[in-house]
Amino acid sequence: MSSKEPHSKRPANTAFKQQRLKAWEPILTPGPVIISFIIIGIVFIPIGAVMITASKDVVEKIARYDNLDECSVGSVCNVTINVDQEMKAPVYLYYRLENFYQNHRRYVKSRNDDQLRGVIVKDYSALQDCDPLKSEGDSQDPSKFYLPCGLIASSMFNDTFIMRQGNKTVPLQKEGIAWTSDKEKKFKNPPADAPGIRIIPDFEDEDFIVWMRTAGLPDFKKLYRIINQDISGEVTIQVTSNYPVDSFDGKKYIVLSTTTWIGGKNPFLGYAYVIVGCICFVQGIAFFIKHKVSPRKLGDPKYLEFSK
Amino acid sequence: MSLLQSGLGGSNNMKSSTNSTTSLNPMNRSTGSHLEIPLKELKSNGIETDEIDIDLTPSNFPWYKKIYYYITNADQFIGVSRKIYVLNQSKNSEYRYCNNYVKTSKYTILSFIPKNLFEQFCRLANVYFLIISAFQLIPGVSPTGRFTTLGPLLVVLAITAVKEAYEDYRRHQQDDKVNHSRTQVLRGDHFQEIQWEELEVGDVVRVTNRQYIPADLLLLSSSEPGGICYIETANLDGETNLKPREALEETSQLQEPQQCVQGLQSAMIHCEHPNNRLYTFSGSVDMGNGDKVVPIGVKQVVLRGAMLRNTKWINGVVIFSGKDTKLMRNSIGTPSKRSSVERMTNIFIIFIFTFQLLLCGLCAIASGLFTENSKDAFYLNYTGSSAQNGGMSFMTFLILFNNLIPISLYVSMEVVKVFQAHFINNDLDMYHSESDTPALARTSNLNEELGQVGYIFSDKTGTLTQNKMSFKKCTIAGIVYGRDKSLAQNPSLSSITIPSNSNGNDVQVQQVVDLEEGLQQNQQQLLNQTFSHIDFKDPSLLFNLANHGTSETIREFMVILAVCHTVVSEVEGSTVTYQASSPDEYALVHAAKHFGFEFLSRTNKSITIRQQGRTEEYRYDILNILEFNSNRRRMSVIVRTPEQKIMLYCKGADSVIFERLSPSQPFADKTINHLQEFASEGLRTLCIARTEIQESTYQQWSQEYYTASTCINEREQELDRVAEIIEKNLFLLGATAIEDRLQDGVPETISLLRDAGIKIWVLTGDKQETAINIGFSCRLLTADMELIIINEQTKENCIIEINRKLDEINQQEVKNSMALIIDGNTLMYALDDGIAMSLLKLGVKCKSVICCRVSPLQKAQVVNLVRKNLNAITLSIGDGANDVNMIQTAHVGVGISGEEGLQAARSSDYAIAQFRFLARLLLVHGRYSYRRISKLICYCFYKNIALYLTQFCFTIFNGWSGQTYYERLTLTAYNVAWTFFPVLALGILDKDVSENACLSNPKLYTAGIKGYHFNTMVFLGWLLNGLYHSVVLFAFPAAIFRLGVPYEDGKTIGLFEMGTVSYTCVVLTVNLKLALETKRWTWINHLTTWGSIVIYFLWLIIFGKFFEIESFDVGSDLYSVIYKLGTCAEFYLTIIFVPLLALWRDFSWKYVKRNIFTRGYHIAQERDQEKKRSPSYHSNLQNSTYSFSQESTAQNDHK
């Protein structure tokens, strides 16, 4: 309230305060728009074509086996696949489950990362997420804890496959089916004397690590083995069927596939590119024709008289 | 209590002559002593009442009352009036008067967190998110961890808190500065310097020249003779003229400290309780020496915040301190208004919330069904019934979808609005350099409302006009003087019929010269002498004054002009300058001086004038001043002339003067004619009259007046009533005509606003003719308009007339543009329920509406009529205290910070210096704010729909379990990191068209009036767009990666990798969508838009390593994911393809809309671009920024 020095209240003349910052003000005039549509068309169609070709190069063979009588749970059976096109090494052997909700919330959260890293978890409350499979009889005694706890580990896929061509066994490579980062950091065996009830004997088992990386959709493939030789002709896969799927109307498949730079067989994205490319191209042409036939004069003042 | 009341009543009813009259009355003393008895009674009663009071002091309140008072901070006034024992703090202490510490800050360090949190949680959305956060803490319920809602909520609360803290810090600084100012206070027997905050009620302080007054003081004495002092009250009411205050005779000799101590030791002051009325005060002083009780009024009080001027020092007693002072009582904020956009947003939030509940319900049912069907699935290991699981999942879904309501919406709006207000405050084109006044946004809540105004209600005087008066003409004894055509006069006037010059009178009007010449002359004047107060060229007046039959009347007329006013003179050397609170009086006093009747000086008891160049001075003793107020519409002085006659001089509005004339009036008829003539030229008129009062009549009356002036309650009404008694039998001398010039650029602004589709109603207190004339000169009325004038004296006629006009208009085939002119009397009936709607219909049909002679209340009623019944945004603009009502009634109130003080500006939402800035405020700032806020709100909803509905899509594929598709921290940061800043930049900086285009194509504004950019359809459009995007953003990545092997090394894709792909597409899409909406790319827009995307990827890259750090084991879900995805070609092809596909629709539609459904702003944009490309653009850049103001001056030149 003390007397102020008289000074002007004139606002500062800065670009920001006066809203005069230098700016680029693009507007969607016909030229740039038509050109961008046509360019999108021209770029997308070939990309799509290349992807379709790449997808066509992939050889993929699928065989369902849970519906075969001889492959019922608890039995060993042979599934024959006819590889009519040569599959170049490396060939990947997958199992595929359908109608299995590995992405169910109850399922996804049911794990404990500390346990899986080999840390001894003694606090019962830390196993909260593993609900409903925390410990035997929900006991708070660490020696009764499941190791590892949770639904994912307890429901691990346990069918096994042996592949034969003729009467020769095809060697299947297990190493490298899991992510190296998972192997290095996320999964470590606990000390041998760790208290608890072992559900999985070896936490560093790559099959287990693969299983623990839950799938995004209820119909999923998981990498089982890598085959480092070319395959053609008839192959037989001997399945030891342990995994029950009847309780949830699931289906079990064996998949053999090669890959290219886009991965496995997947023409969808390629077609999508081609289709969208075509639409954009046609749209560009249509806009061009419209612009040529009945152009709207830019800045035509008659539209300024606001009518609507 | 009752005893106290009666005691005070006794003191009020005392009959005695007022101290301000030079009392020659010997009765004074005797009445004074006669009244000692009631006075003593009062004193003896006082003891008892004090005891009663003590029971009421807060310390004796029950504890719950204390708490109540503490919380509500309510006033706890004790008794019916305030009692102050001067210099006796121990006695005062029982009343618990507050000290002089003022606090405008809201918080202290301790109270900040609880108080601020409380305020923030008054906002429903925050409570909602808090509840969601609480749900998330329930184990096993939340799909997204515990802090996905709490985190952003804390960020949002923190941003608001920081803003509040900063604002409060500034307030604290100001408070400290004020509270630590120093002043001198009487301690013991000398003045001692202390800080303001240490002052207490009852202290005697000394203030010296050019110091601010530290508290509300009762003026005791001053260095000037007669105990007069002058104050400048710019801080209180914005008036910069000096106002005199005068000490009581009884105290004015208390100059030295010792005198004060002696004279005041048993003095006691009674006065009203603290209130916010700046212009009234009532109380009394008992000096304690057995003398009479003396009344005190506003003349004896100097208020905190005023500055002492032209006076060496004053002594005063503190009567109100700290928060009780009138200044602080007036600084209560304006009632908060919400914009229609915000109200609509709240409805949309409720709509979205309902939608969300339905969605959650649907999902919960589906979840129950899924559970029922897969009960046997061993891997899910269900426990509990399906219904139970479904029920629990409802809460899960509520958490999963909670952000369908955008959490960052309010904080974004707040930030953006602060900047918008900042732009308004700093706009150089709304800065008025003559008065050094920038525009001021007193609230930022209503920025967007400025872009939707459909009706403007404008005051006339001081708003459309400058309120700088110049004396133009007068009529004295039936003769008109002054020949200039007024500037306000307009050739088109001839087309309307207003009764003018009656025939056959002997008017000596020097008829108008050539009209064109006159206009040129005015032109010249406008350029040369904008500040003159006299614009009078007619030698015949001086001639007649010297020798004519009416010269005595002329002389008397001039004396009245020189004497009957409240102007203060300031003598510096030989020059006399005048300080007037009323511009009219200022002009009149100047005019009197011009004609040789110079007002020299005034004391509290006399006015001295000098006549016609003679050296001798004439002293007029002032007996009473009956002041002007808006009810009385006149002012009078009662003087004892040098000839020892008691005269009442009166000037006022014609209607009130004519009512009070004595029967035979020689000049009345001619004067009426002349008045009409003046009014039709747009001049303001005042009638001048006088009457002589007999000594005995006066003495009788003056006692009555004294009684009234000592009333503590309702003193004003009493004074008005008493004034009525003496102001009668007046003799009319003539009238003055004063011109109030239009402000710069008013006609241009009005036509611009009208082109923008805004209806303008003028509400003025002026006469009908004046109003119509001003209407023409500011182009509110044009010659081709049909004027509908409604003046009815009875309600029945009024109803008939309005309905008749309405029927006429409805039947008319070809519609001329019409204007409605209605006066206050008619409005009184027309605003009744029965016909108000008809009046409104009539008003809506007309292009302009002018209401004349309306009272402040009627102004508000008219605004309310429109506001309540039409779906339109109303804006009131005015400059005076009489506009405060309508300013607060309208959706948006704009005050002109001008000549009539700051009352209007103080109660307004936006204050501007000149009417012409209104165009820029609305068409530029309002329009931008509206478009920006509309986009911001829609976009905030859209981006959350786009993201969270992908979660819904995903839930269809995960067994309705509510599993989140996205990693929780990354999800948490969505609203506060990846998509927060670009939309702020858009809300702050975007301009769809240039400022020039806004002003040169006012039609662009119409879209705002009709609410085209923010309404249910627009909102639903954005929602559907969000829905479409979310489907694309979920379905395409899912379809592409469905087959599961995107990697060349044969590995398959997992849940969180798919989620990351989708999420990346979402982040890219919503940011690119904003890029599509951004019309103006400054470096800030580039930085925020591209920066958000870059930061998102950086986050993925860094967060992908988090799991490796021991204490940061939060990142297990996304551990290494981006590194793996980075090896996948399909990932890149997907994040290019999917956003493009999503935005393909938006892009195509924008183009189609521009070309086929072309809107005005498209065209304006194209024209802007053309202009920018033209070579002359860059050289004109500087000019174009100011083109509007230049344009208006250019047009002025052409006139």
PDB file of C-alpha atoms in Angstrom, chain A residues 9 11, chain B residues 420-427 430-432 436-444 447 450 892-897 902 904-914 917 921 925:
ATOM      1  CA  LYS A   9       1.148  -0.609 -17.340  1.00  0.00           C
ATOM      2  CA  PRO A  11       1.957  -4.777 -21.762  1.00  0.00           C
TER       3      PRO A  11
ATOM      4  CA  GLN B 420      -5.960 -17.052 -22.202  1.00  0.00           C
ATOM      5  CA  ALA B 421      -6.574 -14.514 -19.466  1.00  0.00           C
ATOM      6  CA  HIS B 422      -2.901 -13.657 -19.619  1.00  0.00           C
ATOM      7  CA  PHE B 423      -3.244 -12.927 -23.328  1.00  0.00           C
ATOM      8  CA  ILE B 424      -6.223 -10.701 -22.664  1.00  0.00           C
ATOM      9  CA  ASN B 425      -4.320  -8.798 -19.979  1.00  0.00           C
ATOM     10  CA  ASN B 426      -1.334  -8.328 -22.206  1.00  0.00           C
ATOM     11  CA  ASP B 427      -2.985  -7.454 -25.466  1.00  0.00           C
ATOM     12  CA  MET B 430      -6.596  -3.458 -25.948  1.00  0.00           C
ATOM     13  CA  TYR B 431      -4.221  -1.212 -24.080  1.00  0.00           C
ATOM     14  CA  HIS B 432      -5.348   2.366 -23.771  1.00  0.00           C
ATOM     15  CA  ASP B 436      -2.390   3.745 -19.169  1.00  0.00           C
ATOM     16  CA  THR B 437      -4.963   1.012 -18.790  1.00  0.00           C
ATOM     17  CA  PRO B 438      -4.555  -2.482 -20.131  1.00  0.00           C
ATOM     18  CA  ALA B 439      -7.468  -4.855 -20.351  1.00  0.00           C
ATOM     19  CA  LEU B 440      -8.027  -6.929 -17.258  1.00  0.00           C
ATOM     20  CA  ALA B 441      -9.524 -10.380 -17.042  1.00  0.00           C
ATOM     21  CA  ARG B 442     -10.720 -10.532 -13.465  1.00  0.00           C
ATOM     22  CA  THR B 443     -11.782 -14.097 -13.914  1.00  0.00           C
ATOM     23  CA  SER B 444     -10.549 -16.673 -16.344  1.00  0.00           C
ATOM     24  CA  ASN B 447     -13.090 -16.663 -21.528  1.00  0.00           C
ATOM     25  CA  LEU B 450     -16.905 -14.282 -24.608  1.00  0.00           C
ATOM     26  CA  VAL B 892     -20.559 -11.956 -18.647  1.00  0.00           C
ATOM     27  CA  GLY B 893     -20.023  -8.558 -17.120  1.00  0.00           C
ATOM     28  CA  VAL B 894     -17.643  -6.104 -18.701  1.00  0.00           C
ATOM     29  CA  GLY B 895     -16.672  -2.929 -16.961  1.00  0.00           C
ATOM     30  CA  ILE B 896     -15.245   0.155 -18.549  1.00  0.00           C
ATOM     31  CA  SER B 897     -12.498   1.387 -16.290  1.00  0.00           C
ATOM     32  CA  LEU B 902     -14.094   1.702 -10.756  1.00  0.00           C
ATOM     33  CA  ALA B 904     -18.373  -1.215 -12.449  1.00  0.00           C
ATOM     34  CA  ALA B 905     -14.944  -2.564 -13.218  1.00  0.00           C
ATOM     35  CA  ARG B 906     -14.711  -4.008  -9.728  1.00  0.00           C
ATOM     36  CA  SER B 907     -17.832  -6.036 -10.048  1.00  0.00           C
ATOM     37  CA  SER B 908     -17.160  -7.069 -13.621  1.00  0.00           C
ATOM     38  CA  ASP B 909     -15.542 -10.153 -15.042  1.00  0.00           C
ATOM     39  CA  TYR B 910     -13.528  -8.276 -17.604  1.00  0.00           C
ATOM     40  CA  ALA B 911     -12.499  -4.666 -17.510  1.00  0.00           C
ATOM     41  CA  ILE B 912     -11.497  -2.713 -20.594  1.00  0.00           C
ATOM     42  CA  ALA B 913     -10.617   0.914 -21.015  1.00  0.00           C
ATOM     43  CA  GLN B 914     -12.663   1.723 -24.087  1.00  0.00           C
ATOM     44  CA  PHE B 917     -11.922  -2.879 -27.319  1.00  0.00           C
ATOM     45  CA  LEU B 921     -12.331  -8.924 -26.680  1.00  0.00           C
ATOM     46  CA  HIS B 925     -10.105 -13.376 -27.640  1.00  0.00           C
TER      47      HIS B 925
END
